Amino acid sequence: MTMHEITVTETRLRGLFTINLVIHEDSRGSFREAYQAAKLEALGMPKLGPVQMNVSENIRPGIIRGIHAEPWDKFIHVLHGRAFAAIVDMRPESPTFSQHLTFELDRTKALFVSQGFGNAYQVLESGTIYGYLVNKHWSPGQRYTSIRFDDPDLGIVWPLPVALDDVSDKDRHNPLLRDAFAEKFLSSA
């Protein structure tokens, strides 16, 4: 697939952007600029200022990681394979709090996820490599907001069946959104 122009589009969840990347292919393979700050910012993506890159290598389809809302912005790009991403607005002050959008990600599409959104994904192909740039350092021992991937209030429809060993014990035991943000649910009742 060859696309001619990179595009940046803000979704209906303000602070969540999709980025369609330019892929150059020939008989040798392909090349892409996965992240180029000046171009992306000129197209409307917020400044990221990355300080750390994280890479998750996934051995089989079905694996789910998340829903995590760390205190930083993320630029997410699947380096190899395919993943189904679910992004949840976990900003209590946001008019779209608790709403989510889903995306199929591959090497042609990236996401900019602002701080306060929860991020989760399910691996769709063996060998999927999920990478993301962040603008703050991870700190051991710090608690980050997380919620359950199967929260019934969210109703995320994962494309593949979920086996017990597809989700970490930690992620299986994350609280539900209404427990993590009890004050928000009490005020809206």
Short mmCIF file of C-alpha atoms in Angstrom, two decimals:
data_model
loop_
_atom_site.label_atom_id
_atom_site.label_comp_id
_atom_site.label_asym_id
_atom_site.label_seq_id
_atom_site.Cartn_x
_atom_site.Cartn_y
_atom_site.Cartn_z
CA MET A 1 0.00 0.00 0.00
CA THR A 2 1.36 3.41 -0.89
CA MET A 3 -0.23 6.55 0.47
CA HIS A 4 0.80 9.97 -0.79
CA GLU A 5 0.19 12.24 2.19
CA ILE A 6 0.40 11.88 5.93
CA THR A 7 -2.83 12.95 7.63
CA VAL A 8 -3.67 13.82 11.22
CA THR A 9 -7.32 13.81 12.32
CA GLU A 10 -8.72 14.57 15.76
CA THR A 11 -11.51 12.15 16.73
CA ARG A 12 -14.76 13.04 18.48
CA LEU A 13 -12.89 12.38 21.75
CA ARG A 14 -10.89 15.62 21.99
CA GLY A 15 -7.22 14.86 22.52
CA LEU A 16 -7.27 11.56 20.61
CA PHE A 17 -5.84 11.74 17.08
CA THR A 18 -5.47 9.25 14.25
CA ILE A 19 -2.43 9.49 12.01
CA ASN A 20 -2.34 7.88 8.58
CA LEU A 21 1.29 7.29 7.66
CA VAL A 22 2.99 7.39 4.27
CA ILE A 23 4.39 4.02 3.21
CA HIS A 24 6.97 3.91 0.41
CA GLU A 25 7.32 0.45 -1.15
CA ASP A 26 9.46 -0.98 -3.88
CA SER A 27 11.04 -4.33 -4.76
CA ARG A 28 13.32 -4.10 -1.69
CA GLY A 29 10.55 -3.62 0.88
CA SER A 30 9.15 -0.47 2.46
CA PHE A 31 10.10 2.70 4.31
CA ARG A 32 8.04 5.04 6.47
CA GLU A 33 8.57 7.96 8.80
CA ALA A 34 6.65 6.65 11.78
CA TYR A 35 7.16 9.85 13.78
CA GLN A 36 8.39 13.22 12.57
CA ALA A 37 7.54 15.95 15.09
CA ALA A 38 7.58 19.00 12.81
CA LYS A 39 5.34 17.41 10.14
CA LEU A 40 2.87 16.00 12.66
CA GLU A 41 2.62 19.23 14.66
CA ALA A 42 2.12 21.26 11.45
CA LEU A 43 -0.82 18.94 10.68
CA GLY A 44 -2.45 19.58 14.08
CA MET A 45 -1.06 16.90 16.37
CA PRO A 46 -0.04 18.26 19.80
CA LYS A 47 3.65 18.51 20.62
CA LEU A 48 4.84 15.27 22.21
CA GLY A 49 8.48 15.78 23.22
CA PRO A 50 9.19 12.05 23.68
CA VAL A 51 11.54 10.94 26.46
CA GLN A 52 11.00 7.17 26.35
CA MET A 53 10.05 4.51 23.82
CA ASN A 54 8.31 1.31 24.90
CA VAL A 55 7.98 -1.79 22.74
CA SER A 56 5.72 -4.76 23.41
CA GLU A 57 6.36 -7.94 21.42
CA ASN A 58 3.41 -10.30 21.34
CA ILE A 59 3.71 -13.96 20.42
CA ARG A 60 0.14 -14.86 19.51
CA PRO A 61 -3.27 -13.44 18.59
CA GLY A 62 -5.74 -12.79 21.39
CA ILE A 63 -3.39 -11.21 23.94
CA ILE A 64 -4.89 -8.13 25.62
CA ARG A 65 -2.90 -5.46 27.42
CA GLY A 66 -4.61 -2.67 29.35
CA ILE A 67 -6.73 -0.57 29.97
CA HIS A 68 -4.01 1.75 31.34
CA ALA A 69 -4.10 5.54 31.76
CA GLU A 70 -0.59 6.59 32.69
CA PRO A 71 0.17 10.29 33.35
CA TRP A 72 1.68 11.03 29.93
CA ASP A 73 0.82 11.46 26.27
CA LYS A 74 1.50 8.54 23.90
CA PHE A 75 2.25 8.20 20.22
CA ILE A 76 1.29 4.60 19.38
CA HIS A 77 2.46 2.77 16.28
CA VAL A 78 2.30 -0.92 15.42
CA LEU A 79 5.73 -1.67 13.98
CA HIS A 80 4.79 -5.15 12.75
CA GLY A 81 1.50 -7.07 12.62
CA ARG A 82 -1.94 -5.86 13.58
CA ALA A 83 -3.68 -4.86 16.79
CA PHE A 84 -7.18 -3.80 17.82
CA ALA A 85 -6.88 -0.69 20.03
CA ALA A 86 -9.55 0.51 22.46
CA ILE A 87 -9.08 4.04 23.83
CA VAL A 88 -11.26 5.12 26.77
CA ASP A 89 -11.74 8.70 27.97
CA MET A 90 -10.87 8.46 31.68
CA ARG A 91 -10.69 12.24 32.29
CA PRO A 92 -13.40 12.93 34.91
CA GLU A 93 -13.77 16.56 33.79
CA SER A 94 -14.27 15.63 30.13
CA PRO A 95 -17.73 15.79 28.52
CA THR A 96 -16.88 12.45 26.87
CA PHE A 97 -15.80 10.74 30.11
CA SER A 98 -16.29 6.93 29.89
CA GLN A 99 -16.73 6.94 26.11
CA HIS A 100 -14.40 4.90 23.95
CA LEU A 101 -13.32 4.47 20.36
CA THR A 102 -11.73 1.43 18.73
CA PHE A 103 -9.25 1.19 15.87
CA GLU A 104 -7.49 -1.49 13.91
CA LEU A 105 -3.83 -0.56 13.85
CA ASP A 106 -1.11 -1.74 11.51
CA ARG A 107 1.97 -0.11 10.02
CA THR A 108 -0.17 2.46 8.15
CA LYS A 109 -1.98 4.00 11.14
CA ALA A 110 -0.78 5.55 14.40
CA LEU A 111 -2.57 7.18 17.32
CA PHE A 112 -1.78 10.17 19.49
CA VAL A 113 -3.38 9.54 22.88
CA SER A 114 -3.46 12.47 25.32
CA GLN A 115 -2.84 12.03 29.02
CA GLY A 116 -5.98 10.84 30.80
CA PHE A 117 -7.11 8.38 28.15
CA GLY A 118 -6.96 4.68 28.92
CA ASN A 119 -5.23 2.58 26.31
CA ALA A 120 -5.71 -1.13 25.64
CA TYR A 121 -5.13 -3.40 22.71
CA GLN A 122 -5.72 -6.94 21.55
CA VAL A 123 -3.17 -8.64 19.30
CA LEU A 124 -4.64 -9.75 15.97
CA GLU A 125 -1.57 -11.46 14.43
CA SER A 126 1.30 -13.54 15.78
CA GLY A 127 4.48 -11.52 16.19
CA THR A 128 2.75 -8.15 16.53
CA ILE A 129 5.12 -5.45 17.77
CA TYR A 130 3.35 -2.54 19.47
CA GLY A 131 5.51 0.51 20.11
CA TYR A 132 4.82 3.83 21.75
CA LEU A 133 6.66 7.03 22.49
CA VAL A 134 5.82 8.82 25.76
CA ASN A 135 6.66 12.27 27.10
CA LYS A 136 7.31 11.29 30.73
CA HIS A 137 9.42 8.55 32.27
CA TRP A 138 7.87 5.47 33.83
CA SER A 139 8.60 5.27 37.57
CA PRO A 140 8.79 1.95 39.43
CA GLY A 141 6.44 1.80 42.38
CA GLN A 142 4.18 4.61 41.11
CA ARG A 143 0.51 3.67 40.83
CA TYR A 144 -1.11 4.31 37.47
CA THR A 145 -4.85 4.39 36.84
CA SER A 146 -6.09 1.19 35.20
CA ILE A 147 -9.49 -0.36 34.64
CA ARG A 148 -10.71 -3.77 33.51
CA PHE A 149 -10.61 -4.65 29.83
CA ASP A 150 -14.00 -6.37 30.14
CA ASP A 151 -15.81 -3.61 32.06
CA PRO A 152 -19.53 -4.10 31.29
CA ASP A 153 -20.19 -0.34 31.47
CA LEU A 154 -17.79 0.18 28.57
CA GLY A 155 -19.01 -2.75 26.49
CA ILE A 156 -15.86 -2.99 24.38
CA VAL A 157 -16.35 -5.75 21.83
CA TRP A 158 -12.97 -7.45 21.44
CA PRO A 159 -12.64 -9.07 18.01
CA LEU A 160 -11.09 -12.34 19.25
CA PRO A 161 -12.18 -14.65 22.09
CA VAL A 162 -10.24 -14.00 25.31
CA ALA A 163 -8.54 -16.96 26.99
CA LEU A 164 -7.37 -16.94 30.61
CA ASP A 165 -3.69 -16.63 29.67
CA ASP A 166 -4.35 -13.78 27.19
CA VAL A 167 -4.56 -11.20 30.00
CA SER A 168 -2.11 -10.64 32.88
CA ASP A 169 -3.29 -11.27 36.43
CA LYS A 170 -2.77 -7.58 37.15
CA ASP A 171 -5.02 -6.49 34.27
CA ARG A 172 -7.67 -9.11 35.15
CA HIS A 173 -7.91 -7.59 38.63
CA ASN A 174 -8.06 -3.92 37.67
CA PRO A 175 -11.13 -2.15 39.06
CA LEU A 176 -14.21 -1.36 37.03
CA LEU A 177 -14.52 2.23 35.78
CA ARG A 178 -17.33 2.95 38.27
CA ASP A 179 -15.12 1.76 41.15
CA ALA A 180 -12.01 3.63 40.00
CA PHE A 181 -14.05 6.84 39.54
CA ALA A 182 -16.76 6.31 42.17
CA GLU A 183 -17.17 10.06 42.78
CA LYS A 184 -17.99 10.59 39.09
CA PHE A 185 -20.70 7.92 39.12
CA LEU A 186 -22.17 9.21 42.40
CA SER A 187 -22.39 12.75 41.04
CA SER A 188 -24.16 11.58 37.87
CA ALA A 189 -26.71 9.39 39.67
#
